[in-house]
Amino acid sequence: MDLPIDLQYLFHQLRIIKVFQDIQKIYYPLLAAAGVPLNLVTIVNLSRGKCGLSKCVTRYLVAMAAADLLVVIIDLILRQIPIVYSERFVFLLYFPVCNIHAVLLYAATDCSVWFTVTFTFDRFVAICCQKLKTKYCTEKTAAVILGTVSVLSCLKDITWYFMYTGKYKLDNDPWFCSVTPGVTDSQLWTAIELLHYILTPFVPFILILLLNALIVKNILVANRARRRLRGHDTGENARDPEMVSRRKSIILLFVISGNFILLWAMLMMQSVWNRMIYVLGVFSALPRFVQETGFMLQLLSCSTNTFIYAVTQTKFRDQLKNVVNYHFTVIVKFIK
């Protein structure tokens, strides 16, 4: 006997979710095994100051790697892996610390996202605002900006401590803790949740796209003016040291920005869609696998910057090779 269409659709969705859960049981542990050492190596490599980057840029990139490392630990290792292996982590239900976990997770995620925005703005100033560059693009200013973002992120996300209980749900839901009774129906909850989605990642999306568009416009104008000044129509750009240096900085910026936008896009789309359903009461819910894919891509974004630096920065790649060769030599000697 054929099942009704609604039951067929439900059965189909459950099968897709089961497939995603099986994939996640392999994907998340592998991502954690790669994400922790990659971010640690990035932090060490950049901190040594031998990658040919300015101290200001280095400070931003180190902060981004540190924030990504925290997300890998707090979100991937302490949240997603226990959820996909929930039958082995039932003991977490007896540890009433989920609201503390939530505050740390959301604060780390906010820092990871907004550090990318502050780095983009720093490069915008360096490329488009030459008069402001010497005052703004400094190591001290970078430290102040990064510290301010960290403090504001913690202050913003401390509200989740009071909105959640300490009990884990062990369910792959954006709100992975049990909620304080009566909170979900309150206007305060709606306002905080809406602010959360607006600030991470909707506003960063808009700012990064806007800043990159302005940078591209400035580059095109500057390139035309520089060619006129040098008296050549074509061919000279490739041998212009100033343009070569600027090109490397721009490639690094655009690849980091593009990586962020690409890997966060699905989760942002799903989050905005859910809010439209909740607020407007229209549209149908997106399939569950959209959310699962969004989580997987968002966490992948915390482990890709090492590859970006290795591809776009020759000196970083050389330093990375030295680190790998050194540890390989130590392991070989130990085995012998």
mmCIF file of N, CA and C in Angstrom, residues 3-134:
data_model
loop_
_atom_site.group_PDB
_atom_site.id
_atom_site.type_symbol
_atom_site.label_atom_id
_atom_site.label_comp_id
_atom_site.label_asym_id
_atom_site.label_seq_id
_atom_site.Cartn_x
_atom_site.Cartn_y
_atom_site.Cartn_z
ATOM 1 N N LEU A 3 2.118 4.945 0.681
ATOM 2 C CA LEU A 3 1.975 5.897 1.772
ATOM 3 C C LEU A 3 1.448 7.222 1.247
ATOM 4 N N PRO A 4 0.722 7.981 2.099
ATOM 5 C CA PRO A 4 0.294 9.330 1.692
ATOM 6 C C PRO A 4 1.501 10.196 1.345
ATOM 7 N N ILE A 5 1.282 11.200 0.519
ATOM 8 C CA ILE A 5 2.376 12.055 0.043
ATOM 9 C C ILE A 5 3.120 12.702 1.200
ATOM 10 N N ASP A 6 2.371 13.168 2.219
ATOM 11 C CA ASP A 6 3.020 13.812 3.374
ATOM 12 C C ASP A 6 3.948 12.853 4.100
ATOM 13 N N LEU A 7 3.512 11.599 4.263
ATOM 14 C CA LEU A 7 4.344 10.615 4.951
ATOM 15 C C LEU A 7 5.548 10.227 4.099
ATOM 16 N N GLN A 8 5.354 10.156 2.789
ATOM 17 C CA GLN A 8 6.477 9.880 1.899
ATOM 18 C C GLN A 8 7.531 10.973 1.994
ATOM 19 N N TYR A 9 7.065 12.224 2.019
ATOM 20 C CA TYR A 9 7.988 13.356 2.128
ATOM 21 C C TYR A 9 8.741 13.298 3.462
ATOM 22 N N LEU A 10 8.006 13.008 4.552
ATOM 23 C CA LEU A 10 8.632 12.923 5.871
ATOM 24 C C LEU A 10 9.654 11.798 5.906
ATOM 25 N N PHE A 11 9.291 10.643 5.357
ATOM 26 C CA PHE A 11 10.207 9.505 5.330
ATOM 27 C C PHE A 11 11.465 9.843 4.531
ATOM 28 N N HIS A 12 11.276 10.537 3.420
ATOM 29 C CA HIS A 12 12.402 10.945 2.580
ATOM 30 C C HIS A 12 13.338 11.887 3.337
ATOM 31 N N GLN A 13 12.755 12.844 4.061
ATOM 32 C CA GLN A 13 13.560 13.790 4.832
ATOM 33 C C GLN A 13 14.337 13.091 5.946
ATOM 34 N N LEU A 14 13.701 12.132 6.586
ATOM 35 C CA LEU A 14 14.368 11.388 7.660
ATOM 36 C C LEU A 14 15.553 10.588 7.114
ATOM 37 N N ARG A 15 15.390 10.042 5.921
ATOM 38 C CA ARG A 15 16.493 9.302 5.310
ATOM 39 C C ARG A 15 17.658 10.235 4.992
ATOM 40 N N ILE A 16 17.362 11.436 4.501
ATOM 41 C CA ILE A 16 18.416 12.401 4.192
ATOM 42 C C ILE A 16 19.149 12.814 5.473
ATOM 43 N N ILE A 17 18.384 13.076 6.533
ATOM 44 C CA ILE A 17 18.988 13.462 7.816
ATOM 45 C C ILE A 17 19.894 12.352 8.340
ATOM 46 N N LYS A 18 19.422 11.103 8.201
ATOM 47 C CA LYS A 18 20.234 9.962 8.657
ATOM 48 C C LYS A 18 21.549 9.892 7.894
ATOM 49 N N VAL A 19 21.505 10.141 6.588
ATOM 50 C CA VAL A 19 22.726 10.148 5.778
ATOM 51 C C VAL A 19 23.669 11.248 6.254
ATOM 52 N N PHE A 20 23.111 12.451 6.515
ATOM 53 C CA PHE A 20 23.937 13.553 6.997
ATOM 54 C C PHE A 20 24.551 13.230 8.355
ATOM 55 N N GLN A 21 23.802 12.581 9.225
ATOM 56 C CA GLN A 21 24.332 12.210 10.541
ATOM 57 C C GLN A 21 25.489 11.228 10.407
ATOM 58 N N ASP A 22 25.362 10.279 9.471
ATOM 59 C CA ASP A 22 26.452 9.320 9.244
ATOM 60 C C ASP A 22 27.685 10.035 8.702
ATOM 61 N N ILE A 23 27.470 10.995 7.802
ATOM 62 C CA ILE A 23 28.592 11.767 7.256
ATOM 63 C C ILE A 23 29.251 12.588 8.353
ATOM 64 N N GLN A 24 28.436 13.217 9.204
ATOM 65 C CA GLN A 24 28.968 14.071 10.270
ATOM 66 C C GLN A 24 29.790 13.285 11.285
ATOM 67 N N LYS A 25 29.454 12.017 11.491
ATOM 68 C CA LYS A 25 30.205 11.196 12.442
ATOM 69 C C LYS A 25 31.645 10.978 11.978
ATOM 70 N N ILE A 26 31.866 11.098 10.687
ATOM 71 C CA ILE A 26 33.228 11.015 10.148
ATOM 72 C C ILE A 26 33.815 12.406 9.946
ATOM 73 N N TYR A 27 32.990 13.314 9.407
ATOM 74 C CA TYR A 27 33.429 14.657 9.031
ATOM 75 C C TYR A 27 33.888 15.481 10.237
ATOM 76 N N TYR A 28 33.101 15.507 11.302
ATOM 77 C CA TYR A 28 33.434 16.358 12.450
ATOM 78 C C TYR A 28 34.716 15.927 13.170
ATOM 79 N N PRO A 29 34.918 14.632 13.469
ATOM 80 C CA PRO A 29 36.198 14.258 14.094
ATOM 81 C C PRO A 29 37.410 14.562 13.210
ATOM 82 N N LEU A 30 37.282 14.333 11.882
ATOM 83 C CA LEU A 30 38.398 14.648 10.987
ATOM 84 C C LEU A 30 38.673 16.142 10.954
ATOM 85 N N LEU A 31 37.588 16.937 10.930
ATOM 86 C CA LEU A 31 37.751 18.391 10.912
ATOM 87 C C LEU A 31 38.392 18.871 12.205
ATOM 88 N N ALA A 32 38.010 18.282 13.333
ATOM 89 C CA ALA A 32 38.614 18.656 14.615
ATOM 90 C C ALA A 32 40.089 18.273 14.650
ATOM 91 N N ALA A 33 40.410 17.079 14.124
ATOM 92 C CA ALA A 33 41.798 16.615 14.110
ATOM 93 C C ALA A 33 42.673 17.504 13.241
ATOM 94 N N ALA A 34 42.084 18.114 12.212
ATOM 95 C CA ALA A 34 42.841 19.022 11.347
ATOM 96 C C ALA A 34 42.808 20.453 11.862
ATOM 97 N N GLY A 35 41.656 20.886 12.359
ATOM 98 C CA GLY A 35 41.466 22.289 12.731
ATOM 99 C C GLY A 35 42.347 22.753 13.872
ATOM 100 N N VAL A 36 42.514 21.922 14.886
ATOM 101 C CA VAL A 36 43.319 22.324 16.047
ATOM 102 C C VAL A 36 44.788 22.518 15.667
ATOM 103 N N PRO A 37 45.459 21.522 15.069
ATOM 104 C CA PRO A 37 46.879 21.732 14.724
ATOM 105 C C PRO A 37 47.097 22.802 13.659
ATOM 106 N N LEU A 38 46.176 22.913 12.692
ATOM 107 C CA LEU A 38 46.341 23.921 11.639
ATOM 108 C C LEU A 38 46.311 25.329 12.223
ATOM 109 N N ASN A 39 45.368 25.587 13.109
ATOM 110 C CA ASN A 39 45.286 26.918 13.715
ATOM 111 C C ASN A 39 46.449 27.178 14.664
ATOM 112 N N LEU A 40 46.891 26.149 15.372
ATOM 113 C CA LEU A 40 48.057 26.313 16.252
ATOM 114 C C LEU A 40 49.308 26.630 15.436
ATOM 115 N N VAL A 41 49.503 25.913 14.342
ATOM 116 C CA VAL A 41 50.658 26.165 13.478
ATOM 117 C C VAL A 41 50.593 27.571 12.904
ATOM 118 N N THR A 42 49.385 27.999 12.514
ATOM 119 C CA THR A 42 49.218 29.348 11.974
ATOM 120 C C THR A 42 49.591 30.403 13.005
ATOM 121 N N ILE A 43 49.126 30.233 14.228
ATOM 122 C CA ILE A 43 49.426 31.188 15.301
ATOM 123 C C ILE A 43 50.930 31.264 15.548
ATOM 124 N N VAL A 44 51.577 30.111 15.636
ATOM 125 C CA VAL A 44 53.025 30.068 15.895
ATOM 126 C C VAL A 44 53.790 30.693 14.736
ATOM 127 N N ASN A 45 53.421 30.312 13.505
ATOM 128 C CA ASN A 45 54.112 30.820 12.326
ATOM 129 C C ASN A 45 54.018 32.340 12.220
ATOM 130 N N LEU A 46 52.816 32.853 12.370
ATOM 131 C CA LEU A 46 52.612 34.297 12.250
ATOM 132 C C LEU A 46 53.261 35.054 13.404
ATOM 133 N N SER A 47 53.204 34.497 14.600
ATOM 134 C CA SER A 47 53.751 35.177 15.781
ATOM 135 C C SER A 47 55.259 35.348 15.696
ATOM 136 N N ARG A 48 55.927 34.516 14.942
ATOM 137 C CA ARG A 48 57.389 34.619 14.814
ATOM 138 C C ARG A 48 57.796 35.822 13.974
ATOM 139 N N GLY A 49 56.847 36.387 13.225
ATOM 140 C CA GLY A 49 57.119 37.608 12.470
ATOM 141 C C GLY A 49 58.045 37.441 11.287
ATOM 142 N N LYS A 50 58.103 36.229 10.709
ATOM 143 C CA LYS A 50 59.014 35.978 9.588
ATOM 144 C C LYS A 50 58.263 35.690 8.287
ATOM 145 N N CYS A 51 57.003 36.122 8.218
ATOM 146 C CA CYS A 51 56.172 35.809 7.050
ATOM 147 C C CYS A 51 56.063 36.977 6.078
ATOM 148 N N GLY A 52 56.830 38.034 6.303
ATOM 149 C CA GLY A 52 56.838 39.164 5.387
ATOM 150 C C GLY A 52 55.616 40.048 5.478
ATOM 151 N N LEU A 53 54.866 39.961 6.561
ATOM 152 C CA LEU A 53 53.668 40.777 6.761
ATOM 153 C C LEU A 53 53.957 41.861 7.795
ATOM 154 N N SER A 54 53.243 42.972 7.702
ATOM 155 C CA SER A 54 53.416 44.033 8.695
ATOM 156 C C SER A 54 52.923 43.554 10.058
ATOM 157 N N LYS A 55 53.410 44.218 11.114
ATOM 158 C CA LYS A 55 52.993 43.835 12.467
ATOM 159 C C LYS A 55 51.496 44.025 12.662
ATOM 160 N N CYS A 56 50.949 45.038 12.018
ATOM 161 C CA CYS A 56 49.508 45.305 12.119
ATOM 162 C C CYS A 56 48.704 44.151 11.513
ATOM 163 N N VAL A 57 49.042 43.759 10.285
ATOM 164 C CA VAL A 57 48.347 42.655 9.618
ATOM 165 C C VAL A 57 48.545 41.361 10.390
ATOM 166 N N THR A 58 49.772 41.130 10.861
ATOM 167 C CA THR A 58 50.068 39.916 11.623
ATOM 168 C C THR A 58 49.199 39.806 12.856
ATOM 169 N N ARG A 59 48.999 40.925 13.544
ATOM 170 C CA ARG A 59 48.169 40.891 14.753
ATOM 171 C C ARG A 59 46.730 40.501 14.428
ATOM 172 N N TYR A 60 46.189 41.034 13.340
ATOM 173 C CA TYR A 60 44.827 40.657 12.945
ATOM 174 C C TYR A 60 44.750 39.175 12.599
ATOM 175 N N LEU A 61 45.712 38.692 11.826
ATOM 176 C CA LEU A 61 45.665 37.294 11.390
ATOM 177 C C LEU A 61 45.853 36.331 12.554
ATOM 178 N N VAL A 62 46.713 36.679 13.511
ATOM 179 C CA VAL A 62 46.890 35.851 14.708
ATOM 180 C C VAL A 62 45.591 35.812 15.522
ATOM 181 N N ALA A 63 44.943 36.960 15.669
ATOM 182 C CA ALA A 63 43.676 37.017 16.407
ATOM 183 C C ALA A 63 42.599 36.181 15.719
ATOM 184 N N MET A 64 42.553 36.248 14.381
ATOM 185 C CA MET A 64 41.583 35.448 13.635
ATOM 186 C C MET A 64 41.832 33.957 13.831
ATOM 187 N N ALA A 65 43.101 33.552 13.806
ATOM 188 C CA ALA A 65 43.430 32.139 14.001
ATOM 189 C C ALA A 65 43.105 31.686 15.420
ATOM 190 N N ALA A 66 43.359 32.545 16.402
ATOM 191 C CA ALA A 66 43.047 32.206 17.796
ATOM 192 C C ALA A 66 41.533 32.057 17.996
ATOM 193 N N ALA A 67 40.764 32.967 17.408
ATOM 194 C CA ALA A 67 39.304 32.877 17.510
ATOM 195 C C ALA A 67 38.798 31.614 16.818
ATOM 196 N N ASP A 68 39.354 31.305 15.645
ATOM 197 C CA ASP A 68 38.961 30.082 14.940
ATOM 198 C C ASP A 68 39.284 28.838 15.764
ATOM 199 N N LEU A 69 40.426 28.853 16.426
ATOM 200 C CA LEU A 69 40.807 27.730 17.285
ATOM 201 C C LEU A 69 39.797 27.547 18.413
ATOM 202 N N LEU A 70 39.370 28.653 19.019
ATOM 203 C CA LEU A 70 38.370 28.573 20.089
ATOM 204 C C LEU A 70 37.045 28.021 19.564
ATOM 205 N N VAL A 71 36.650 28.429 18.359
ATOM 206 C CA VAL A 71 35.410 27.913 17.774
ATOM 207 C C VAL A 71 35.525 26.413 17.532
ATOM 208 N N VAL A 72 36.669 25.974 17.020
ATOM 209 C CA VAL A 72 36.875 24.544 16.782
ATOM 210 C C VAL A 72 36.734 23.760 18.086
ATOM 211 N N ILE A 73 37.310 24.283 19.157
ATOM 212 C CA ILE A 73 37.265 23.580 20.438
ATOM 213 C C ILE A 73 35.876 23.653 21.066
ATOM 214 N N ILE A 74 35.316 24.871 21.171
ATOM 215 C CA ILE A 74 34.077 25.072 21.918
ATOM 216 C C ILE A 74 32.847 24.625 21.141
ATOM 217 N N ASP A 75 32.847 24.840 19.826
ATOM 218 C CA ASP A 75 31.685 24.478 19.015
ATOM 219 C C ASP A 75 31.819 23.068 18.442
ATOM 220 N N LEU A 76 32.896 22.836 17.719
ATOM 221 C CA LEU A 76 33.048 21.551 17.035
ATOM 222 C C LEU A 76 33.280 20.401 18.014
ATOM 223 N N ILE A 77 34.288 20.538 18.872
ATOM 224 C CA ILE A 77 34.662 19.427 19.756
ATOM 225 C C ILE A 77 33.701 19.272 20.931
ATOM 226 N N LEU A 78 33.292 20.377 21.534
ATOM 227 C CA LEU A 78 32.466 20.296 22.744
ATOM 228 C C LEU A 78 30.968 20.373 22.482
ATOM 229 N N ARG A 79 30.558 20.643 21.210
ATOM 230 C CA ARG A 79 29.131 20.697 20.913
ATOM 231 C C ARG A 79 28.728 19.722 19.803
ATOM 232 N N GLN A 80 29.271 19.907 18.611
ATOM 233 C CA GLN A 80 28.821 19.121 17.464
ATOM 234 C C GLN A 80 29.172 17.635 17.593
ATOM 235 N N ILE A 81 30.387 17.327 18.003
ATOM 236 C CA ILE A 81 30.769 15.913 18.146
ATOM 237 C C ILE A 81 29.938 15.211 19.214
ATOM 238 N N PRO A 82 29.726 15.811 20.410
ATOM 239 C CA PRO A 82 28.814 15.164 21.375
ATOM 240 C C PRO A 82 27.393 14.986 20.848
ATOM 241 N N ILE A 83 26.931 15.888 19.977
ATOM 242 C CA ILE A 83 25.575 15.766 19.439
ATOM 243 C C ILE A 83 25.481 14.586 18.474
ATOM 244 N N VAL A 84 26.440 14.463 17.545
ATOM 245 C CA VAL A 84 26.359 13.367 16.575
ATOM 246 C C VAL A 84 26.669 12.015 17.218
ATOM 247 N N TYR A 85 27.382 12.030 18.343
ATOM 248 C CA TYR A 85 27.615 10.803 19.111
ATOM 249 C C TYR A 85 26.872 10.884 20.444
ATOM 250 N N SER A 86 25.626 11.341 20.382
ATOM 251 C CA SER A 86 24.869 11.623 21.613
ATOM 252 C C SER A 86 24.743 10.407 22.520
ATOM 253 N N GLU A 87 24.701 9.198 21.931
ATOM 254 C CA GLU A 87 24.547 7.988 22.754
ATOM 255 C C GLU A 87 25.770 7.764 23.644
ATOM 256 N N ARG A 88 26.917 8.365 23.281
ATOM 257 C CA ARG A 88 28.133 8.203 24.085
ATOM 258 C C ARG A 88 28.376 9.391 25.013
ATOM 259 N N PHE A 89 27.565 10.434 24.883
ATOM 260 C CA PHE A 89 27.764 11.634 25.688
ATOM 261 C C PHE A 89 26.535 11.958 26.534
ATOM 262 N N VAL A 90 25.788 10.932 26.880
ATOM 263 C CA VAL A 90 24.596 11.152 27.709
ATOM 264 C C VAL A 90 24.975 11.759 29.057
ATOM 265 N N PHE A 91 26.186 11.480 29.514
ATOM 266 C CA PHE A 91 26.630 11.998 30.814
ATOM 267 C C PHE A 91 26.615 13.520 30.865
ATOM 268 N N LEU A 92 26.669 14.177 29.688
ATOM 269 C CA LEU A 92 26.652 15.638 29.671
ATOM 270 C C LEU A 92 25.344 16.196 30.224
ATOM 271 N N LEU A 93 24.289 15.394 30.154
ATOM 272 C CA LEU A 93 22.995 15.845 30.669
ATOM 273 C C LEU A 93 23.056 16.096 32.173
ATOM 274 N N TYR A 94 24.069 15.550 32.830
ATOM 275 C CA TYR A 94 24.189 15.703 34.283
ATOM 276 C C TYR A 94 25.187 16.800 34.663
ATOM 277 N N PHE A 95 25.695 17.530 33.649
ATOM 278 C CA PHE A 95 26.597 18.646 33.911
ATOM 279 C C PHE A 95 25.867 19.954 33.585
ATOM 280 N N PRO A 96 25.429 20.692 34.587
ATOM 281 C CA PRO A 96 24.604 21.902 34.353
ATOM 282 C C PRO A 96 25.436 23.131 33.981
ATOM 283 N N VAL A 97 26.115 23.042 32.837
ATOM 284 C CA VAL A 97 26.978 24.151 32.424
ATOM 285 C C VAL A 97 26.670 24.612 31.004
ATOM 286 N N CYS A 98 25.530 24.202 30.454
ATOM 287 C CA CYS A 98 25.249 24.493 29.055
ATOM 288 C C CYS A 98 25.141 26.002 28.796
ATOM 289 N N ASN A 99 24.552 26.752 29.752
ATOM 290 C CA ASN A 99 24.420 28.202 29.539
ATOM 291 C C ASN A 99 25.788 28.887 29.517
ATOM 292 N N ILE A 100 26.729 28.388 30.322
ATOM 293 C CA ILE A 100 28.093 28.919 30.278
ATOM 294 C C ILE A 100 28.745 28.565 28.942
ATOM 295 N N HIS A 101 28.549 27.331 28.521
ATOM 296 C CA HIS A 101 29.060 26.865 27.234
ATOM 297 C C HIS A 101 28.524 27.736 26.097
ATOM 298 N N ALA A 102 27.239 28.062 26.147
ATOM 299 C CA ALA A 102 26.613 28.872 25.090
ATOM 300 C C ALA A 102 27.242 30.257 25.016
ATOM 301 N N VAL A 103 27.467 30.878 26.165
ATOM 302 C CA VAL A 103 28.070 32.214 26.186
ATOM 303 C C VAL A 103 29.455 32.175 25.536
ATOM 304 N N LEU A 104 30.267 31.185 25.918
ATOM 305 C CA LEU A 104 31.611 31.072 25.356
ATOM 306 C C LEU A 104 31.565 30.788 23.859
ATOM 307 N N LEU A 105 30.630 29.925 23.439
ATOM 308 C CA LEU A 105 30.527 29.562 22.023
ATOM 309 C C LEU A 105 30.137 30.761 21.166
ATOM 310 N N TYR A 106 29.084 31.467 21.588
ATOM 311 C CA TYR A 106 28.623 32.608 20.791
ATOM 312 C C TYR A 106 29.640 33.744 20.794
ATOM 313 N N ALA A 107 30.329 33.935 21.930
ATOM 314 C CA ALA A 107 31.353 34.986 21.986
ATOM 315 C C ALA A 107 32.528 34.652 21.067
ATOM 316 N N ALA A 108 32.961 33.384 21.072
ATOM 317 C CA ALA A 108 34.062 32.974 20.198
ATOM 318 C C ALA A 108 33.673 33.118 18.730
ATOM 319 N N THR A 109 32.436 32.730 18.399
ATOM 320 C CA THR A 109 31.963 32.851 17.017
ATOM 321 C C THR A 109 31.891 34.311 16.592
ATOM 322 N N ASP A 110 31.361 35.168 17.469
ATOM 323 C CA ASP A 110 31.298 36.599 17.163
ATOM 324 C C ASP A 110 32.683 37.170 16.921
ATOM 325 N N CYS A 111 33.642 36.788 17.763
ATOM 326 C CA CYS A 111 35.013 37.282 17.589
ATOM 327 C C CYS A 111 35.586 36.806 16.264
ATOM 328 N N SER A 112 35.386 35.541 15.926
ATOM 329 C CA SER A 112 35.895 35.003 14.671
ATOM 330 C C SER A 112 35.360 35.787 13.479
ATOM 331 N N VAL A 113 34.059 36.096 13.509
ATOM 332 C CA VAL A 113 33.430 36.818 12.397
ATOM 333 C C VAL A 113 33.866 38.271 12.367
ATOM 334 N N TRP A 114 33.821 38.946 13.503
ATOM 335 C CA TRP A 114 34.105 40.386 13.529
ATOM 336 C C TRP A 114 35.588 40.702 13.401
ATOM 337 N N PHE A 115 36.461 39.758 13.771
ATOM 338 C CA PHE A 115 37.881 39.954 13.496
ATOM 339 C C PHE A 115 38.129 40.002 11.998
ATOM 340 N N THR A 116 37.362 39.205 11.238
ATOM 341 C CA THR A 116 37.465 39.251 9.778
ATOM 342 C C THR A 116 37.021 40.608 9.252
ATOM 343 N N VAL A 117 35.968 41.161 9.852
ATOM 344 C CA VAL A 117 35.487 42.488 9.445
ATOM 345 C C VAL A 117 36.527 43.560 9.760
ATOM 346 N N THR A 118 37.102 43.516 10.953
ATOM 347 C CA THR A 118 38.087 44.536 11.337
ATOM 348 C C THR A 118 39.340 44.449 10.467
ATOM 349 N N PHE A 119 39.741 43.232 10.092
ATOM 350 C CA PHE A 119 40.876 43.076 9.188
ATOM 351 C C PHE A 119 40.551 43.676 7.819
ATOM 352 N N THR A 120 39.338 43.424 7.340
ATOM 353 C CA THR A 120 38.917 43.982 6.051
ATOM 354 C C THR A 120 38.917 45.500 6.095
ATOM 355 N N PHE A 121 38.433 46.074 7.198
ATOM 356 C CA PHE A 121 38.409 47.528 7.321
ATOM 357 C C PHE A 121 39.822 48.094 7.388
ATOM 358 N N ASP A 122 40.717 47.397 8.076
ATOM 359 C CA ASP A 122 42.110 47.840 8.148
ATOM 360 C C ASP A 122 42.732 47.890 6.751
ATOM 361 N N ARG A 123 42.469 46.866 5.945
ATOM 362 C CA ARG A 123 43.003 46.848 4.580
ATOM 363 C C ARG A 123 42.329 47.916 3.708
ATOM 364 N N PHE A 124 41.058 48.192 3.980
ATOM 365 C CA PHE A 124 40.366 49.262 3.257
ATOM 366 C C PHE A 124 41.040 50.609 3.528
ATOM 367 N N VAL A 125 41.356 50.852 4.795
ATOM 368 C CA VAL A 125 42.041 52.102 5.155
ATOM 369 C C VAL A 125 43.419 52.147 4.507
ATOM 370 N N ALA A 126 44.147 51.042 4.562
ATOM 371 C CA ALA A 126 45.505 51.002 4.008
ATOM 372 C C ALA A 126 45.515 51.260 2.507
ATOM 373 N N ILE A 127 44.496 50.814 1.810
ATOM 374 C CA ILE A 127 44.466 50.929 0.349
ATOM 375 C C ILE A 127 43.766 52.200 -0.116
ATOM 376 N N CYS A 128 42.706 52.580 0.558
ATOM 377 C CA CYS A 128 41.846 53.669 0.064
ATOM 378 C C CYS A 128 41.982 54.980 0.818
ATOM 379 N N CYS A 129 42.578 54.972 1.997
ATOM 380 C CA CYS A 129 42.644 56.193 2.815
ATOM 381 C C CYS A 129 44.098 56.453 3.211
ATOM 382 N N GLN A 130 44.877 56.926 2.291
ATOM 383 C CA GLN A 130 46.308 57.084 2.515
ATOM 384 C C GLN A 130 46.635 58.058 3.657
ATOM 385 N N LYS A 131 45.827 59.104 3.820
ATOM 386 C CA LYS A 131 46.089 60.079 4.887
ATOM 387 C C LYS A 131 45.856 59.473 6.267
ATOM 388 N N LEU A 132 44.908 58.558 6.365
ATOM 389 C CA LEU A 132 44.584 57.924 7.645
ATOM 390 C C LEU A 132 45.443 56.702 7.919
ATOM 391 N N LYS A 133 46.073 56.190 6.880
ATOM 392 C CA LYS A 133 46.802 54.923 6.972
ATOM 393 C C LYS A 133 47.859 54.916 8.069
ATOM 394 N N THR A 134 48.694 55.955 8.134
ATOM 395 C CA THR A 134 49.813 55.970 9.086
ATOM 396 C C THR A 134 49.344 55.989 10.543
#
